[in-house]
PDB file of C-alpha atoms in Angstrom:
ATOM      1  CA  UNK S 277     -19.789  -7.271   8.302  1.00 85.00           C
ATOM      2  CA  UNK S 278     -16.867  -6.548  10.182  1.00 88.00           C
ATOM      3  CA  UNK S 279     -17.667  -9.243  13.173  1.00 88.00           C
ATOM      4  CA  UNK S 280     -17.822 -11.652   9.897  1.00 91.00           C
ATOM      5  CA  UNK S 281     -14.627 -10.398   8.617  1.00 92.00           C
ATOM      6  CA  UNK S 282     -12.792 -10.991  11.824  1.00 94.00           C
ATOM      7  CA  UNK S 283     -13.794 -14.362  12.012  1.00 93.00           C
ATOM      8  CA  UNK S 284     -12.773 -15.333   8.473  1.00 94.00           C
ATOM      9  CA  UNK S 285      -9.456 -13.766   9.588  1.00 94.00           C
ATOM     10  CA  UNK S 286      -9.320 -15.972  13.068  1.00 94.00           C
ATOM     11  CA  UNK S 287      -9.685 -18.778  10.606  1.00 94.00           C
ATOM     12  CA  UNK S 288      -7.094 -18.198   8.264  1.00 94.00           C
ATOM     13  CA  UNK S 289      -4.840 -17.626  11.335  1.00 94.00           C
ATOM     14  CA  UNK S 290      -5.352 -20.043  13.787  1.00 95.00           C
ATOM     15  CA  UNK S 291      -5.241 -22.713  10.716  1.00 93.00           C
ATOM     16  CA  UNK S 292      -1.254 -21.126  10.280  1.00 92.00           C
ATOM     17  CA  UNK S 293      -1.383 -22.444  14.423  1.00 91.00           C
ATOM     18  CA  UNK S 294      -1.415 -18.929  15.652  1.00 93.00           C
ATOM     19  CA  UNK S 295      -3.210 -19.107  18.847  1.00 93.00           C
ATOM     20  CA  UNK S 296      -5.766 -16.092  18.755  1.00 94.00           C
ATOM     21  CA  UNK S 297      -7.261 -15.797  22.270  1.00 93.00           C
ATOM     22  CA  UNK S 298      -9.747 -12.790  21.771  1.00 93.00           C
ATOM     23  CA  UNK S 299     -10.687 -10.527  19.040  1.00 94.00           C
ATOM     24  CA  UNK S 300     -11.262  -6.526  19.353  1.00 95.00           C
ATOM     25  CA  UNK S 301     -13.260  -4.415  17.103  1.00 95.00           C
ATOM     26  CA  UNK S 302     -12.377  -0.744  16.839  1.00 95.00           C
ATOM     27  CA  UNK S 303     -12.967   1.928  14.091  1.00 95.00           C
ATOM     28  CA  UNK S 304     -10.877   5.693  13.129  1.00 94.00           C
ATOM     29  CA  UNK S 305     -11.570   8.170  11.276  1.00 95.00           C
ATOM     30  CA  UNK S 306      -8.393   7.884   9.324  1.00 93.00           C
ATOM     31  CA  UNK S 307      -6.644   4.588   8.432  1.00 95.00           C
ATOM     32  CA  UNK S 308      -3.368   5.001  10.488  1.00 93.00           C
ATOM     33  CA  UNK S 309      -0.833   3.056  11.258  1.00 93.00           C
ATOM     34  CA  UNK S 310       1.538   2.733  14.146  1.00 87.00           C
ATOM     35  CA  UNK S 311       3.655  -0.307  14.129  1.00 90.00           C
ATOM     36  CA  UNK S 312       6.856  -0.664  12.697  1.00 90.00           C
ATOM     37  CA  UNK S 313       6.188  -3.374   9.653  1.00 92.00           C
ATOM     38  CA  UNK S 314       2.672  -2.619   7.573  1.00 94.00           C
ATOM     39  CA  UNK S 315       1.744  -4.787   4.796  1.00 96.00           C
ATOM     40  CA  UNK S 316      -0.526  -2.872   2.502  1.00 96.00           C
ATOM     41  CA  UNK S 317      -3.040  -4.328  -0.342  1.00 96.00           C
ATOM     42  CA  UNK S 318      -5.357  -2.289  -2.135  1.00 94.00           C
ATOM     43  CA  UNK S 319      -8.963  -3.590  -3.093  1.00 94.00           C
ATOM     44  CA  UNK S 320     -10.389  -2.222  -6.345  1.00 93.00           C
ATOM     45  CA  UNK S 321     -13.918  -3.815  -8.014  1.00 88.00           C
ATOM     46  CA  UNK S 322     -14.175  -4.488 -11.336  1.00 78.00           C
ATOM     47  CA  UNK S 323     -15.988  -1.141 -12.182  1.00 76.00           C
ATOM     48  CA  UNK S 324     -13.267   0.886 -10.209  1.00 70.00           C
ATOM     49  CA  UNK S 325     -16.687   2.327  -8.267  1.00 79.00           C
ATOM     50  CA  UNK S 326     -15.427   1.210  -4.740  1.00 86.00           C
ATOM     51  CA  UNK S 327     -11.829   0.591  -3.866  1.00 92.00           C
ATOM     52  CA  UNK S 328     -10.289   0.354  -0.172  1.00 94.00           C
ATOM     53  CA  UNK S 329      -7.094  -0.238   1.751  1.00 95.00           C
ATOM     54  CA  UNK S 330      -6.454  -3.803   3.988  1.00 95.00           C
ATOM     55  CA  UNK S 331      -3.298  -3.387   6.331  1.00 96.00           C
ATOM     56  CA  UNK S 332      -1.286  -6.129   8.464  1.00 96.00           C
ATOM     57  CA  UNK S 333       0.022  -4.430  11.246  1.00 95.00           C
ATOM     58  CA  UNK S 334       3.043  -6.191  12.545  1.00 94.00           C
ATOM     59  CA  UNK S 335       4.784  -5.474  15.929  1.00 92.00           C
ATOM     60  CA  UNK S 336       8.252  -7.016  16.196  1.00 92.00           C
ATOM     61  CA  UNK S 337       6.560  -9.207  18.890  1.00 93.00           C
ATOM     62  CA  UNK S 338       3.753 -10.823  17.008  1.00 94.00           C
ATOM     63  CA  UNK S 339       6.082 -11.214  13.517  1.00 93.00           C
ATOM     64  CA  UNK S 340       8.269 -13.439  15.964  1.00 93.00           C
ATOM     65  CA  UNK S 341       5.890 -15.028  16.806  1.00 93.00           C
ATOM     66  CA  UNK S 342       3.764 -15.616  13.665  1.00 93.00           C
ATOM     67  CA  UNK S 343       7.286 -16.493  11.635  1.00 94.00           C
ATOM     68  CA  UNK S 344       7.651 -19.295  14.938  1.00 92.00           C
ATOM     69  CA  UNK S 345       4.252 -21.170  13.761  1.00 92.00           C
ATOM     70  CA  UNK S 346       4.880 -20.584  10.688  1.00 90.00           C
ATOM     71  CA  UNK S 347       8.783 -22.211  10.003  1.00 91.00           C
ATOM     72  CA  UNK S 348       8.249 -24.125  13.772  1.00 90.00           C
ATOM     73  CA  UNK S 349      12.274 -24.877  14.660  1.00 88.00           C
ATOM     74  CA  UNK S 350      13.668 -22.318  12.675  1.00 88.00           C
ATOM     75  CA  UNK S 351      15.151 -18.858  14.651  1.00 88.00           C
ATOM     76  CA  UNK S 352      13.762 -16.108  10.717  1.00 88.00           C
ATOM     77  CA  UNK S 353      14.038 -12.635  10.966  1.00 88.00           C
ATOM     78  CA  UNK S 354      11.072 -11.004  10.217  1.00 87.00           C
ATOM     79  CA  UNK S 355      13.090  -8.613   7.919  1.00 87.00           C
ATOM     80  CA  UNK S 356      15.071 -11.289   5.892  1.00 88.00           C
ATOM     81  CA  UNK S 357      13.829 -12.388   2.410  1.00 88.00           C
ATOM     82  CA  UNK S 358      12.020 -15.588   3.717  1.00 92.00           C
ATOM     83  CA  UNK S 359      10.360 -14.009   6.652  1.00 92.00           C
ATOM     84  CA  UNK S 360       9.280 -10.849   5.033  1.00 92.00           C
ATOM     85  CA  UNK S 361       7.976 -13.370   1.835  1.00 92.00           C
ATOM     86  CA  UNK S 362       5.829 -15.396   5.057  1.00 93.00           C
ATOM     87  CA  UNK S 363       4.447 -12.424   6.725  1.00 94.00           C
ATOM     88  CA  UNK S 364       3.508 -11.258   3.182  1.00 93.00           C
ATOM     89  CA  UNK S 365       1.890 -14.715   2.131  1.00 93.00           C
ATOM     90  CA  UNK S 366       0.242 -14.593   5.369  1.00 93.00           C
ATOM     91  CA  UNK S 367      -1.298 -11.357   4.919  1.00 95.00           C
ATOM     92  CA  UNK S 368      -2.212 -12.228   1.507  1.00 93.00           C
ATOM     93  CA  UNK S 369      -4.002 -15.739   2.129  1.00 93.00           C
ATOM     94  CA  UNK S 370      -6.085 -13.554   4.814  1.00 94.00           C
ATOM     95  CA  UNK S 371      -7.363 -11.009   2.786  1.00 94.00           C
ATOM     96  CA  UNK S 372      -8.223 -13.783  -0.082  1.00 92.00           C
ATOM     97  CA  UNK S 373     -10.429 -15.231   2.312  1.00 92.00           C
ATOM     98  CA  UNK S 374     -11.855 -12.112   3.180  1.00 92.00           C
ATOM     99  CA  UNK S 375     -12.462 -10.901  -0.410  1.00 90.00           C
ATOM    100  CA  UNK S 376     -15.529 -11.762  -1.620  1.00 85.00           C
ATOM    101  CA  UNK S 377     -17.333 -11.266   1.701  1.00 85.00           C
ATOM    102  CA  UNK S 378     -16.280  -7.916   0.856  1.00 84.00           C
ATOM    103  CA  UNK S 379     -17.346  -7.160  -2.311  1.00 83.00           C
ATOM    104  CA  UNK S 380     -17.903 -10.260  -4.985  1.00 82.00           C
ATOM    105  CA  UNK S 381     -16.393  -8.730  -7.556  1.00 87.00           C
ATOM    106  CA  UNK S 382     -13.562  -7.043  -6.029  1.00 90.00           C
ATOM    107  CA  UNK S 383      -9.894  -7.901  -6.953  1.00 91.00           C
ATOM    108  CA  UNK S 384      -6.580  -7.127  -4.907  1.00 92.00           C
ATOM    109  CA  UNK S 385      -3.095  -5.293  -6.232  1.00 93.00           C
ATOM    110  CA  UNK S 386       0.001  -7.107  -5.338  1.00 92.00           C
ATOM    111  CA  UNK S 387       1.030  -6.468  -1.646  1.00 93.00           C
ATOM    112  CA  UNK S 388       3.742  -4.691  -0.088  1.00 93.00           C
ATOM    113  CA  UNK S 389       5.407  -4.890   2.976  1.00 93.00           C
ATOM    114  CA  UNK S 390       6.405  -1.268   4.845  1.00 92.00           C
ATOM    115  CA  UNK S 391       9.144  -1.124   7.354  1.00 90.00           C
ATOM    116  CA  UNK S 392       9.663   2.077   9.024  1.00 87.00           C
ATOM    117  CA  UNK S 393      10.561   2.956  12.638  1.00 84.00           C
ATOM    118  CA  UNK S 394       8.833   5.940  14.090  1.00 85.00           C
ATOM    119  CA  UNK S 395       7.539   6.430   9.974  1.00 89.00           C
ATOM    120  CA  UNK S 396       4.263   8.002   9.959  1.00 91.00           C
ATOM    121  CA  UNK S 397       1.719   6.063   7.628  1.00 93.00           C
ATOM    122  CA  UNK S 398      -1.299   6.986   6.467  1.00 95.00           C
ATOM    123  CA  UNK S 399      -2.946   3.575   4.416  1.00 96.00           C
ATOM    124  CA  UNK S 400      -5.965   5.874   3.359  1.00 94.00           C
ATOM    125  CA  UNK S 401      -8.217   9.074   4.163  1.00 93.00           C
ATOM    126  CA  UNK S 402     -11.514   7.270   4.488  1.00 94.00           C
ATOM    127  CA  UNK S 403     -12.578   5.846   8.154  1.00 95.00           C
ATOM    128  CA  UNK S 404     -10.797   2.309   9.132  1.00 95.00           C
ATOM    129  CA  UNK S 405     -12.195  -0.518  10.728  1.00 95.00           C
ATOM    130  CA  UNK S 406      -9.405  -2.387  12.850  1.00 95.00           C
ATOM    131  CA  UNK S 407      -9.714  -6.057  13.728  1.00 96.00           C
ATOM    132  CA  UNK S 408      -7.149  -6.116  16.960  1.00 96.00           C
ATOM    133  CA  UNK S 409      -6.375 -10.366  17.043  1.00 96.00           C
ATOM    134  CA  UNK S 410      -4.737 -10.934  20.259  1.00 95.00           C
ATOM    135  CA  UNK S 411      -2.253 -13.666  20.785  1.00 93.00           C
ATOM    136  CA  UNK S 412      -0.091 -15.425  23.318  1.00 91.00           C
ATOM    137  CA  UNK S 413       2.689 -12.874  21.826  1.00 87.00           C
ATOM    138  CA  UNK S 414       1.484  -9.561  21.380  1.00 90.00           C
ATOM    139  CA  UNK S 415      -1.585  -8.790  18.771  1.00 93.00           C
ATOM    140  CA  UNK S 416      -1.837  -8.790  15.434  1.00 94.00           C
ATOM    141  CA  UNK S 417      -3.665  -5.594  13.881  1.00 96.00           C
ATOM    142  CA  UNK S 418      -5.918  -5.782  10.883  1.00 96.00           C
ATOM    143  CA  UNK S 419      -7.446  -2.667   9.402  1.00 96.00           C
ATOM    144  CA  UNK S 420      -9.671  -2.075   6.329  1.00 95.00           C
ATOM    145  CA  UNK S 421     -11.033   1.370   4.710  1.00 95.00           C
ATOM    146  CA  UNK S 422     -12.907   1.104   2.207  1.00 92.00           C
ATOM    147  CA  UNK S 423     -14.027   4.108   0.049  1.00 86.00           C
TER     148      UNK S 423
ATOM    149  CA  UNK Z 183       5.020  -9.392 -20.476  1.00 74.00           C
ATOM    150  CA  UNK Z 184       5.011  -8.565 -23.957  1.00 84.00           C
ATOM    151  CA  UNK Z 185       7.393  -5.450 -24.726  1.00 85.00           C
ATOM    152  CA  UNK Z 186       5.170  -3.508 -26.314  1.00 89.00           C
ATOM    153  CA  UNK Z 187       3.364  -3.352 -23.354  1.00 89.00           C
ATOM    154  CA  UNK Z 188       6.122  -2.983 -20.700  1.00 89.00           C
ATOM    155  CA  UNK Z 189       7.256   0.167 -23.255  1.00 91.00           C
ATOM    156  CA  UNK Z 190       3.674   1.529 -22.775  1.00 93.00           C
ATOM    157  CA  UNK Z 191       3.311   1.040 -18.801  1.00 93.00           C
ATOM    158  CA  UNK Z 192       6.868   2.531 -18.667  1.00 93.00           C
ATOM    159  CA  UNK Z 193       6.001   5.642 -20.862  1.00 94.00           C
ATOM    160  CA  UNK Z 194       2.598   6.526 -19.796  1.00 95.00           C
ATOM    161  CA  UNK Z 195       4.325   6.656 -15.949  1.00 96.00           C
ATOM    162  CA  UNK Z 196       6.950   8.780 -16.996  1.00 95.00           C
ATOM    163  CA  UNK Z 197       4.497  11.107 -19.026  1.00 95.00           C
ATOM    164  CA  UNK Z 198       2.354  11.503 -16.695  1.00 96.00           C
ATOM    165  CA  UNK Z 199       5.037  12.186 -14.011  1.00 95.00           C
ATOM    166  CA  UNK Z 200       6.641  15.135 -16.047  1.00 95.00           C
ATOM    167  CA  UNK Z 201       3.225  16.658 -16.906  1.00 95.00           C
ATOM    168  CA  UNK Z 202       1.513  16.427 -13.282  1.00 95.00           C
ATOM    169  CA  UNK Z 203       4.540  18.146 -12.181  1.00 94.00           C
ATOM    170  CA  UNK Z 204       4.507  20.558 -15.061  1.00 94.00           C
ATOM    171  CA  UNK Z 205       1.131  21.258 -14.746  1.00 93.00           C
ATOM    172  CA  UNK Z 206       1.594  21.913 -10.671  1.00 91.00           C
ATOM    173  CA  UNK Z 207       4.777  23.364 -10.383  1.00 90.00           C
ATOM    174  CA  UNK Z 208       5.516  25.538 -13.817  1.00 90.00           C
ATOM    175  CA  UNK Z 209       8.841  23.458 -14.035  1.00 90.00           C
ATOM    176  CA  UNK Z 210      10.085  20.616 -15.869  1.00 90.00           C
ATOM    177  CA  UNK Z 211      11.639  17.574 -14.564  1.00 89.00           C
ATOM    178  CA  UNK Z 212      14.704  16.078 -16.052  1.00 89.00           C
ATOM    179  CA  UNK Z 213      14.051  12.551 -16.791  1.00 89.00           C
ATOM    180  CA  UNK Z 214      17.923  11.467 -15.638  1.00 89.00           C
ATOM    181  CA  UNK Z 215      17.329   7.641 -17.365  1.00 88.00           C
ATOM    182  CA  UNK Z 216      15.456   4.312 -16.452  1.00 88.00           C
ATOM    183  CA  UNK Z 217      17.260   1.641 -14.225  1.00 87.00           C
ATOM    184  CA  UNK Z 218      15.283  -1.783 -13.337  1.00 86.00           C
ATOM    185  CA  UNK Z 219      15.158  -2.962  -9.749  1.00 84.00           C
ATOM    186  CA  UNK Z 220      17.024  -5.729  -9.145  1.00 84.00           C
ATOM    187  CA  UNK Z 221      16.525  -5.865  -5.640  1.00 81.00           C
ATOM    188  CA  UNK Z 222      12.540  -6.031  -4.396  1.00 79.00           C
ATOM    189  CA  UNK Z 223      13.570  -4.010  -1.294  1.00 81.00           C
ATOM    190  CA  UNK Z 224      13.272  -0.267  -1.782  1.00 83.00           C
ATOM    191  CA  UNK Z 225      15.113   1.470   0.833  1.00 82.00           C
ATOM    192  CA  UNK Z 226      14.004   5.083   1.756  1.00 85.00           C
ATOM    193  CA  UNK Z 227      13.200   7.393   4.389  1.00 83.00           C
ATOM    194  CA  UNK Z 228      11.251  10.727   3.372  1.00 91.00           C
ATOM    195  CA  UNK Z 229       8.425  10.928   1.924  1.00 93.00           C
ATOM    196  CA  UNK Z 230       6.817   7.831  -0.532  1.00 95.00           C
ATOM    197  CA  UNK Z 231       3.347   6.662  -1.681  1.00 96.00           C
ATOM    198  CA  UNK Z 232       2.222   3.613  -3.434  1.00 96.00           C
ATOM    199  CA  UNK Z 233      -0.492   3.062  -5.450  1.00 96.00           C
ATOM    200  CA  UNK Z 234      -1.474  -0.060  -6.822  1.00 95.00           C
ATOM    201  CA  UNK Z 235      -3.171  -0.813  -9.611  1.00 94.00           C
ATOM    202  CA  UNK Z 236      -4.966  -4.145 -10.823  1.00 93.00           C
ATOM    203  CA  UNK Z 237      -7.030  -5.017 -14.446  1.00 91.00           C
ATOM    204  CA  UNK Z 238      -5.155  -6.429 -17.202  1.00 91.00           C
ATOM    205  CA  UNK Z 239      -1.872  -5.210 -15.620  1.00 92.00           C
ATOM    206  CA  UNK Z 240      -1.279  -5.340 -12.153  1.00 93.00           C
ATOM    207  CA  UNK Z 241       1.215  -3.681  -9.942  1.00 93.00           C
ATOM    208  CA  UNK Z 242       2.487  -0.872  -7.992  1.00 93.00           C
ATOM    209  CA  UNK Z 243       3.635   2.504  -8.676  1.00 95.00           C
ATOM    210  CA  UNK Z 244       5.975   3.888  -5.815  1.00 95.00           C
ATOM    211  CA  UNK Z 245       6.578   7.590  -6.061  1.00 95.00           C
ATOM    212  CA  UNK Z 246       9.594   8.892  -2.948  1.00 94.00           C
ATOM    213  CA  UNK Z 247      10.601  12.084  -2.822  1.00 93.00           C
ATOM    214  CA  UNK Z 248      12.641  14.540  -0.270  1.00 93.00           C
ATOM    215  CA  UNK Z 249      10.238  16.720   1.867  1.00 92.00           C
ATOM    216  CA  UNK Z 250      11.347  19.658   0.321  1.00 91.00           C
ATOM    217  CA  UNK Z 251       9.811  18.709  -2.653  1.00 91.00           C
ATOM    218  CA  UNK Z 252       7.024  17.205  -1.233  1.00 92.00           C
ATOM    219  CA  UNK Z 253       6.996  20.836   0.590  1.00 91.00           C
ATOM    220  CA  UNK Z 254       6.986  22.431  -2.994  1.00 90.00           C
ATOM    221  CA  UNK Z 255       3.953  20.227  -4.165  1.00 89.00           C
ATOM    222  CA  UNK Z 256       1.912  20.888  -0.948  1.00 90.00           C
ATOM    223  CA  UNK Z 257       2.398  24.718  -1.877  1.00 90.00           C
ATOM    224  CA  UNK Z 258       1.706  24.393  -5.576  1.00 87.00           C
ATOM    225  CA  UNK Z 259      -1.494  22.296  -4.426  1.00 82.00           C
ATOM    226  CA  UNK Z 260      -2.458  26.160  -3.136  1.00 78.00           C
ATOM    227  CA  UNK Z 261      -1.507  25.789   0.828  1.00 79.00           C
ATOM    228  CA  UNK Z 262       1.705  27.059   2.771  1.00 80.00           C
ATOM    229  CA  UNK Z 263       4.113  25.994   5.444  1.00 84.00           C
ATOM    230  CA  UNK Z 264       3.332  22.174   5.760  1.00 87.00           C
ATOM    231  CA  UNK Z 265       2.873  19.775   8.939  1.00 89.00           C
ATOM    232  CA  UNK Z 266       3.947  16.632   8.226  1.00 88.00           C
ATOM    233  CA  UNK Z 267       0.645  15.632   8.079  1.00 89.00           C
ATOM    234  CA  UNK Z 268      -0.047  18.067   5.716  1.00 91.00           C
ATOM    235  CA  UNK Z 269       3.186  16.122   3.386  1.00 92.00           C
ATOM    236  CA  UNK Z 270       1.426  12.840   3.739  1.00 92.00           C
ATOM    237  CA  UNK Z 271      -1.337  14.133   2.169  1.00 92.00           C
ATOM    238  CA  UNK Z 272       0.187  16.309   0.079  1.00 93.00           C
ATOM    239  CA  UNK Z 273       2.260  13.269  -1.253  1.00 94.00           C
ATOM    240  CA  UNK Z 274      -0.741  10.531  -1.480  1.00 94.00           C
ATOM    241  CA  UNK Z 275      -3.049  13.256  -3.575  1.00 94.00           C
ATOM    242  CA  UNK Z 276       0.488  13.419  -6.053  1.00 95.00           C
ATOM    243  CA  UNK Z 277       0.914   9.719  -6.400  1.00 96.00           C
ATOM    244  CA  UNK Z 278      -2.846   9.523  -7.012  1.00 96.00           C
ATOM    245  CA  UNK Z 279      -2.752  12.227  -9.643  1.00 96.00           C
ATOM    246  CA  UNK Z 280       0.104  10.564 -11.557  1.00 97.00           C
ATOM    247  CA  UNK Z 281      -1.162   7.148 -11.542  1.00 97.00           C
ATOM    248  CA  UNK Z 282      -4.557   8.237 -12.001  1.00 96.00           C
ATOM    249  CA  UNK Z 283      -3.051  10.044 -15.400  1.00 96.00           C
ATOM    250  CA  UNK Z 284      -0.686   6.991 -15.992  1.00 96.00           C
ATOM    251  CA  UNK Z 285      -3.938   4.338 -15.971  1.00 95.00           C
ATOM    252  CA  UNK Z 286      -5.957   6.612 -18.463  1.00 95.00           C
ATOM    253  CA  UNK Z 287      -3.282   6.608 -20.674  1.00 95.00           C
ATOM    254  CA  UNK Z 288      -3.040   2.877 -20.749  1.00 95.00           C
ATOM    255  CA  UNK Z 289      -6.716   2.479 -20.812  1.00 94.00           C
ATOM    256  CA  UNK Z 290      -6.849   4.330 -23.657  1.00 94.00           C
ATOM    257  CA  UNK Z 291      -4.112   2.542 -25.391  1.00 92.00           C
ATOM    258  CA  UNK Z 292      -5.297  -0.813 -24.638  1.00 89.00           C
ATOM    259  CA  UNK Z 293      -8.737  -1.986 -25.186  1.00 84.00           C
ATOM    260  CA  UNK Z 294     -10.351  -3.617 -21.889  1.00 86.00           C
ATOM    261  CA  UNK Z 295      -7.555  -3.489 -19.997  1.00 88.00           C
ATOM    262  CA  UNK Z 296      -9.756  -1.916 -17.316  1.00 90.00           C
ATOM    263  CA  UNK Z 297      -6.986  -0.824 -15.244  1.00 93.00           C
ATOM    264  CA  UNK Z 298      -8.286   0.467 -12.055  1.00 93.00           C
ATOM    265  CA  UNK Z 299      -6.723   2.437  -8.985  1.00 94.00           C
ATOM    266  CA  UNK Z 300      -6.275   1.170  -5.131  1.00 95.00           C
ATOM    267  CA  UNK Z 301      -6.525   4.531  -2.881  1.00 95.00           C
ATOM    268  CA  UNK Z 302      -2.561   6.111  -2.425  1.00 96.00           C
ATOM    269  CA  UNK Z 303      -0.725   5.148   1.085  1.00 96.00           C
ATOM    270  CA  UNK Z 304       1.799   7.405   2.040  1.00 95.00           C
ATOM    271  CA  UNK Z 305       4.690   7.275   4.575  1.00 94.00           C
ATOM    272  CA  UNK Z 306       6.987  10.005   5.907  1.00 92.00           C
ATOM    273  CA  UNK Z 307      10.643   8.586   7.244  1.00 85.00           C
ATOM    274  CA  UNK Z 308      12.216  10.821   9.925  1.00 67.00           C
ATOM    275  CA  UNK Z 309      15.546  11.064   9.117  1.00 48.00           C
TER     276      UNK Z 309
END
């Protein structure tokens, strides 16, 4: 599922004209995160019976990047209002398109967008499955636990 | 969002935050008032968790607190002396607690509201 996953992701991104030029699969045993911006949207189904954890993980590199095919010929800081709201809608058109391969009845809560140098984060206690989308500017990370 | 309903989210979180604590700690909390966000950025660096929510409502509840309290809650959770690993946990299972008392409370009040719980995400700052 998570090869399928991935590729809905490449989708989503390389129709924004991010460039992805390989994909890398890797799993934890605790969803962790190390970068310094983390979007975070929770996944509950209808029943409440499975729930999970989907996380954007952002280097300074790649959100320069990303915001640069997103707003092409505009110099946005990934922390301002416009290019925090992009990197959010980004992450949130991604996991829409992931969401019912899923679950078919799962729904999302709203998501928010972390910033913390050298915070420690810890999305969720169940094992994560990261989808590592490299680009011509550093790689975007996107991790999912699902309990 | 009808009032009502705002008054309802509003109170069950604040309930539910006094008697988790209560119930953990042997101590009251002093509710100090209620001030709205105006600004969407939240600006804090010890130790938070959010927990969303979605059903008939949908949103977030953040929950930050120093790390001496979040040291206090680890303890009354039954452990001693903390990592900070042990206060991201130790934070996450309190968020859950309170919005998983918070979201019965509404449930209860409203019929099929079906408000259910993402899994907590917690972050400790280094100040």
């Amino acid at each position: 599922m998570i090869d399928e996953l991935a590729n809905i992701a490449k989708q989503v991104l390389v129709s924004m004209n991010i460039q992805v030029s390989g994909v890398r699969l890797s799993k934890d045993s605790l969803h962790l995160v190390n970068s310094p911006l983390c979007v975070v949207i929770g996944l509950v189904n209808k029943k409440g019976e499975e729930k999970g954890i989907l996380g954007f993980e952002f280097s300074e590199a790649f959100a320069k990047y990303a915001l640069s095919c997103l707003m092409p010929g505009y110099n946005v800081d990934m922390l301002s209002e416009i290019g925090l709201s992009a990197l959010l809608e980004l992450a949130n058109m991604t996991c829409g398109n992931m969401l019912t391969r899923i679950s078919p009845d799962a729904v999302t809560t709203p998501p928010t967008a972390v910033f913390g140098k050298n915070a420690k984060m810890l999305l969720n206690t169940a094992p994560c499955y990261r989808m590592i989308f490299d680009t011509p500017s550093s790689s975007l990370v996107v991790s999912l636990s699902v309990t | 969002m009808d009032k009502s309903i705002e008054k309802l989210i509003l109170e069950s979180f604040i309930k539910s935050m006094c008697s988790v604590y209560k119930n953990l700690t042997n101590k009251e909390l002093i509710i100090k008032g209620v001030e709205k966000m105006m600004n969407p950025a939240f600006k804090y660096s010890e130790a938070v968790t959010i927990v969303g929510f979605s059903g008939m409502i949908v949103g977030r509840m953040i929950v930050a607190m120093p790390k001496e309290l979040c040291a206090i809650v680890y303890e009354a959770l039954g452990a001693e002396q903390p990592s900070d690993d042990d206060l991201l946990l130790a934070v996450g299972e309190f968020g859950n607690m309170v919005a998983g008392n918070a979201i019965t409370r509404i449930n209860n009040h409203l019929k099929d509201a079906n408000v259910r719980l993402s899994p907590p995400s917690s972050f400790l700052g280094r100040t």
